[in-house]
mmCIF file of C-alpha atoms in Angstrom:
data_model
loop_
_atom_site.group_PDB
_atom_site.id
_atom_site.type_symbol
_atom_site.label_atom_id
_atom_site.label_comp_id
_atom_site.label_asym_id
_atom_site.label_seq_id
_atom_site.Cartn_x
_atom_site.Cartn_y
_atom_site.Cartn_z
ATOM 1 C CA MET N 1 -39.384 -64.816 10.475
ATOM 2 C CA LYS N 2 -42.128 -66.163 8.171
ATOM 3 C CA GLN N 3 -43.730 -62.731 8.155
ATOM 4 C CA PHE N 4 -40.392 -61.140 7.128
ATOM 5 C CA ILE N 5 -39.936 -63.616 4.258
ATOM 6 C CA LEU N 6 -43.515 -63.010 3.119
ATOM 7 C CA ARG N 7 -42.976 -59.221 3.155
ATOM 8 C CA ALA N 8 -39.665 -59.528 1.302
ATOM 9 C CA SER N 9 -41.278 -61.786 -1.325
ATOM 10 C CA LEU N 10 -44.205 -59.412 -1.719
ATOM 11 C CA THR N 11 -41.833 -56.465 -2.102
ATOM 12 C CA ILE N 12 -39.904 -58.265 -4.857
ATOM 13 C CA ILE N 13 -43.137 -59.141 -6.665
ATOM 14 C CA LEU N 14 -44.370 -55.550 -6.425
ATOM 15 C CA PHE N 15 -41.133 -54.160 -7.904
ATOM 16 C CA LEU N 16 -40.795 -56.782 -10.641
ATOM 17 C CA PRO N 17 -43.275 -55.154 -13.092
ATOM 18 C CA ILE N 18 -41.586 -51.776 -12.633
ATOM 19 C CA ASN N 19 -38.205 -53.321 -13.384
ATOM 20 C CA LEU N 20 -39.502 -55.069 -16.516
ATOM 21 C CA PHE N 21 -41.009 -51.812 -17.787
ATOM 22 C CA SER N 22 -37.809 -49.865 -17.151
ATOM 23 C CA GLN N 23 -35.883 -52.265 -19.390
ATOM 24 C CA GLN N 24 -38.171 -51.349 -22.268
ATOM 25 C CA LYS N 25 -37.339 -47.632 -22.213
ATOM 26 C CA ALA N 26 -33.785 -46.339 -22.213
ATOM 27 C CA ASP N 27 -32.883 -43.829 -19.559
ATOM 28 C CA GLN N 28 -31.592 -40.390 -20.472
ATOM 29 C CA SER N 29 -27.925 -41.202 -19.724
ATOM 30 C CA PHE N 30 -28.072 -44.277 -22.029
ATOM 31 C CA LYS N 31 -29.527 -42.166 -24.848
ATOM 32 C CA GLN N 32 -27.092 -39.307 -24.296
ATOM 33 C CA GLU N 33 -24.021 -41.535 -24.226
ATOM 34 C CA PHE N 34 -24.992 -43.106 -27.552
ATOM 35 C CA LEU N 35 -25.771 -39.752 -29.147
ATOM 36 C CA ASN N 36 -22.505 -38.238 -27.856
ATOM 37 C CA ARG N 37 -20.390 -41.106 -29.198
ATOM 38 C CA ILE N 38 -22.155 -41.217 -32.571
ATOM 39 C CA ASN N 39 -22.316 -37.481 -33.120
ATOM 40 C CA TYR N 40 -18.721 -36.852 -32.081
ATOM 41 C CA THR N 41 -17.531 -39.147 -34.869
ATOM 42 C CA ARG N 42 -20.136 -37.869 -37.357
ATOM 43 C CA GLN N 43 -18.894 -34.334 -36.702
ATOM 44 C CA GLN N 44 -15.251 -35.356 -37.356
ATOM 45 C CA GLY N 45 -15.723 -37.778 -40.222
ATOM 46 C CA CYS N 46 -13.890 -41.112 -40.172
ATOM 47 C CA LYS N 47 -12.649 -44.048 -42.206
ATOM 48 C CA CYS N 48 -15.033 -46.944 -42.608
ATOM 49 C CA GLY N 49 -12.734 -49.693 -43.781
ATOM 50 C CA THR N 50 -10.768 -48.079 -46.597
ATOM 51 C CA THR N 51 -13.411 -45.446 -47.417
ATOM 52 C CA TYR N 52 -13.278 -42.006 -45.861
ATOM 53 C CA MET N 53 -16.717 -40.875 -44.735
ATOM 54 C CA PRO N 54 -16.962 -37.096 -44.501
ATOM 55 C CA PRO N 55 -18.633 -35.352 -41.570
ATOM 56 C CA ALA N 56 -22.397 -35.830 -41.363
ATOM 57 C CA PRO N 57 -25.135 -33.943 -39.522
ATOM 58 C CA PRO N 58 -25.844 -35.080 -35.934
ATOM 59 C CA LEU N 59 -28.436 -37.739 -35.221
ATOM 60 C CA VAL N 60 -31.304 -37.200 -32.800
ATOM 61 C CA TRP N 61 -32.986 -39.839 -30.657
ATOM 62 C CA ASN N 62 -36.288 -41.304 -31.862
ATOM 63 C CA ASP N 63 -38.467 -43.273 -29.434
ATOM 64 C CA LEU N 64 -40.139 -45.285 -32.218
ATOM 65 C CA LEU N 65 -36.744 -46.467 -33.478
ATOM 66 C CA GLU N 66 -35.824 -47.325 -29.880
ATOM 67 C CA LYS N 67 -39.046 -49.340 -29.594
ATOM 68 C CA ALA N 68 -38.214 -51.286 -32.775
ATOM 69 C CA SER N 69 -34.654 -51.861 -31.498
ATOM 70 C CA PHE N 70 -35.851 -53.109 -28.137
ATOM 71 C CA GLY N 71 -38.366 -55.480 -29.697
ATOM 72 C CA HIS N 72 -35.725 -57.053 -31.915
ATOM 73 C CA ALA N 73 -33.085 -57.281 -29.164
ATOM 74 C CA ARG N 74 -35.563 -58.941 -26.817
ATOM 75 C CA ASP N 75 -36.768 -61.303 -29.557
ATOM 76 C CA MET N 76 -33.217 -62.402 -30.415
ATOM 77 C CA SER N 77 -32.513 -63.044 -26.724
ATOM 78 C CA LYS N 78 -35.792 -64.862 -26.123
ATOM 79 C CA HIS N 79 -35.436 -67.113 -29.204
ATOM 80 C CA ASN N 80 -31.637 -67.490 -29.104
ATOM 81 C CA TYR N 81 -30.663 -66.232 -32.565
ATOM 82 C CA PHE N 82 -28.580 -63.407 -34.036
ATOM 83 C CA SER N 83 -29.766 -61.976 -37.344
ATOM 84 C CA HIS N 84 -31.191 -58.869 -38.997
ATOM 85 C CA GLU N 85 -34.120 -61.067 -40.013
ATOM 86 C CA ASP N 86 -36.404 -62.158 -37.194
ATOM 87 C CA LYS N 87 -37.903 -65.639 -36.829
ATOM 88 C CA ASN N 88 -41.013 -64.440 -38.709
ATOM 89 C CA GLY N 89 -38.913 -63.413 -41.720
ATOM 90 C CA ARG N 90 -39.263 -59.677 -41.091
ATOM 91 C CA GLY N 91 -36.307 -57.412 -41.680
ATOM 92 C CA ALA N 92 -35.522 -54.097 -40.022
ATOM 93 C CA ASN N 93 -37.697 -52.136 -42.452
ATOM 94 C CA GLU N 94 -40.822 -54.146 -41.655
ATOM 95 C CA ARG N 95 -40.191 -54.044 -37.900
ATOM 96 C CA ILE N 96 -39.559 -50.293 -37.962
ATOM 97 C CA ILE N 97 -42.730 -49.591 -39.949
ATOM 98 C CA ALA N 98 -44.692 -51.888 -37.585
ATOM 99 C CA VAL N 99 -43.910 -49.638 -34.591
ATOM 100 C CA GLY N 100 -45.183 -46.575 -36.466
ATOM 101 C CA TYR N 101 -42.045 -45.125 -38.055
ATOM 102 C CA ASP N 102 -43.821 -44.801 -41.381
ATOM 103 C CA TYR N 103 -42.832 -43.417 -44.784
ATOM 104 C CA LYS N 104 -46.236 -42.107 -45.869
ATOM 105 C CA GLY N 105 -46.326 -38.346 -46.365
ATOM 106 C CA PHE N 106 -42.558 -38.002 -46.588
ATOM 107 C CA LYS N 107 -40.480 -36.979 -49.589
ATOM 108 C CA SER N 108 -37.802 -39.551 -48.768
ATOM 109 C CA TYR N 109 -37.418 -42.414 -46.319
ATOM 110 C CA ALA N 110 -34.375 -44.439 -45.309
ATOM 111 C CA VAL N 111 -33.798 -47.010 -42.557
ATOM 112 C CA GLY N 112 -30.872 -49.145 -41.454
ATOM 113 C CA GLU N 113 -29.823 -51.379 -38.600
ATOM 114 C CA ASN N 114 -26.736 -52.446 -36.677
ATOM 115 C CA ILE N 115 -26.787 -55.455 -34.354
ATOM 116 C CA ALA N 116 -24.217 -56.839 -31.931
ATOM 117 C CA PHE N 117 -24.022 -59.503 -29.264
ATOM 118 C CA GLY N 118 -21.951 -60.032 -26.158
ATOM 119 C CA GLN N 119 -20.678 -56.525 -25.448
ATOM 120 C CA PHE N 120 -21.033 -55.259 -21.897
ATOM 121 C CA SER N 121 -20.894 -51.499 -22.383
ATOM 122 C CA ILE N 122 -21.876 -48.746 -24.787
ATOM 123 C CA ALA N 123 -18.199 -47.967 -25.365
ATOM 124 C CA GLU N 124 -17.463 -51.598 -26.275
ATOM 125 C CA VAL N 125 -20.374 -51.955 -28.696
ATOM 126 C CA MET N 126 -19.727 -48.569 -30.336
ATOM 127 C CA ASP N 127 -16.012 -49.334 -30.804
ATOM 128 C CA GLY N 128 -16.954 -52.596 -32.499
ATOM 129 C CA TRP N 129 -19.480 -50.942 -34.795
ATOM 130 C CA PHE N 130 -17.059 -48.202 -35.837
ATOM 131 C CA LYS N 131 -14.362 -50.818 -36.581
ATOM 132 C CA SER N 132 -16.735 -52.768 -38.837
ATOM 133 C CA GLU N 133 -17.000 -51.219 -42.313
ATOM 134 C CA GLY N 134 -20.708 -51.903 -42.865
ATOM 135 C CA HIS N 135 -21.768 -50.840 -39.384
ATOM 136 C CA CYS N 136 -19.587 -47.741 -39.628
ATOM 137 C CA ARG N 137 -21.207 -46.782 -42.945
ATOM 138 C CA ASN N 138 -24.615 -46.906 -41.263
ATOM 139 C CA LEU N 139 -23.338 -44.722 -38.414
ATOM 140 C CA MET N 140 -21.931 -42.170 -40.876
ATOM 141 C CA ASN N 141 -24.747 -42.267 -43.459
ATOM 142 C CA PRO N 142 -25.959 -38.664 -43.953
ATOM 143 C CA ASP N 143 -29.392 -39.955 -45.058
ATOM 144 C CA PHE N 144 -29.990 -41.080 -41.485
ATOM 145 C CA LYS N 145 -31.315 -38.304 -39.254
ATOM 146 C CA GLU N 146 -32.563 -40.279 -36.232
ATOM 147 C CA VAL N 147 -31.512 -43.263 -34.155
ATOM 148 C CA GLY N 148 -32.898 -45.519 -31.448
ATOM 149 C CA VAL N 149 -30.823 -48.112 -29.605
ATOM 150 C CA ALA N 150 -31.650 -50.883 -27.170
ATOM 151 C CA GLU N 151 -29.749 -53.533 -25.269
ATOM 152 C CA TYR N 152 -31.383 -56.660 -23.900
ATOM 153 C CA ASP N 153 -29.342 -59.442 -22.293
ATOM 154 C CA THR N 154 -26.194 -58.324 -24.233
ATOM 155 C CA TYR N 155 -28.084 -58.249 -27.549
ATOM 156 C CA TRP N 156 -27.686 -54.746 -28.995
ATOM 157 C CA VAL N 157 -29.810 -53.258 -31.772
ATOM 158 C CA GLN N 158 -29.332 -49.824 -33.287
ATOM 159 C CA ASP N 159 -32.042 -48.703 -35.728
ATOM 160 C CA PHE N 160 -31.570 -45.673 -37.963
ATOM 161 C CA GLY N 161 -34.126 -43.612 -39.808
ATOM 162 C CA GLY N 162 -34.225 -40.674 -42.120
ATOM 163 C CA ARG N 163 -37.425 -39.034 -43.240
ATOM 164 C CA VAL N 164 -37.539 -35.793 -45.187
ATOM 165 C CA PRO N 165 -40.885 -34.011 -45.259
ATOM 166 C CA PHE N 166 -42.255 -32.233 -48.298
ATOM 167 C CA SER N 167 -41.692 -28.473 -48.292
ATOM 168 C CA GLU N 168 -44.676 -26.179 -47.727
ATOM 169 C CA GLU N 169 -44.666 -25.334 -51.435
ATOM 170 C CA GLN N 170 -44.651 -29.018 -52.395
ATOM 171 C CA GLN N 171 -47.479 -29.717 -49.929
ATOM 172 C CA LYS N 172 -49.567 -26.969 -51.562
ATOM 173 C CA LEU N 173 -48.886 -28.405 -55.025
ATOM 174 C CA ILE N 174 -49.854 -31.900 -53.847
ATOM 175 C CA LYS N 175 -53.080 -30.635 -52.277
ATOM 176 C CA SER N 176 -53.969 -28.693 -55.432
ATOM 177 C CA GLY N 177 -53.365 -31.747 -57.624
ATOM 178 C CA LYS N 178 -50.551 -30.056 -59.577
ATOM 179 C CA MET N 179 -48.049 -32.514 -58.130
ATOM 180 C CA ARG N 180 -48.524 -36.251 -57.628
ATOM 181 C CA ILE N 181 -46.779 -38.636 -55.308
ATOM 182 C CA ILE N 182 -45.654 -41.841 -56.972
ATOM 183 C CA GLN N 183 -44.646 -44.432 -54.411
ATOM 184 C CA GLN N 184 -42.075 -47.041 -55.256
ATOM 185 C CA PRO N 185 -42.468 -50.388 -53.507
ATOM 186 C CA LEU N 186 -40.088 -50.856 -50.586
ATOM 187 C CA PRO N 187 -37.686 -53.789 -50.768
#
């Protein structure tokens, strides 16, 4: 009996690191369900509060945005708070840049974030976000091209990004010195 308990304990310990890692990376069905729900509504257009939002291009999944989402969801759970600003005073923009979703070398750059707490399914959290005017506007914003979402202990974070690269012609002009990039400070 002692040998059985020892083997069972060892098996649990061996699988624990695998389980912790799997929580950090969304599986394909999680990603696809989010993309399907978001893109269905983006394709149709919808009302966000009293404002009609016209159809918008589909979003694609971005692993860096997912990484930023997961980090914030886990941090909120671990430190028992609910805010777009983390305990270190960083907002979504700073957290997204910190994981490597950078703005350098792009013609335009936009990021946004939705958070939720207490929902138990993708359907439940998405319904709530679409019913909230501000969250809905993020979901329908045509400047956003990519999304990453994470859930940790019923804390949900959805990070959006939109980067537009310079055209080949613009890149040539920049390299030749005939065009300059003037960066405005990010808020």
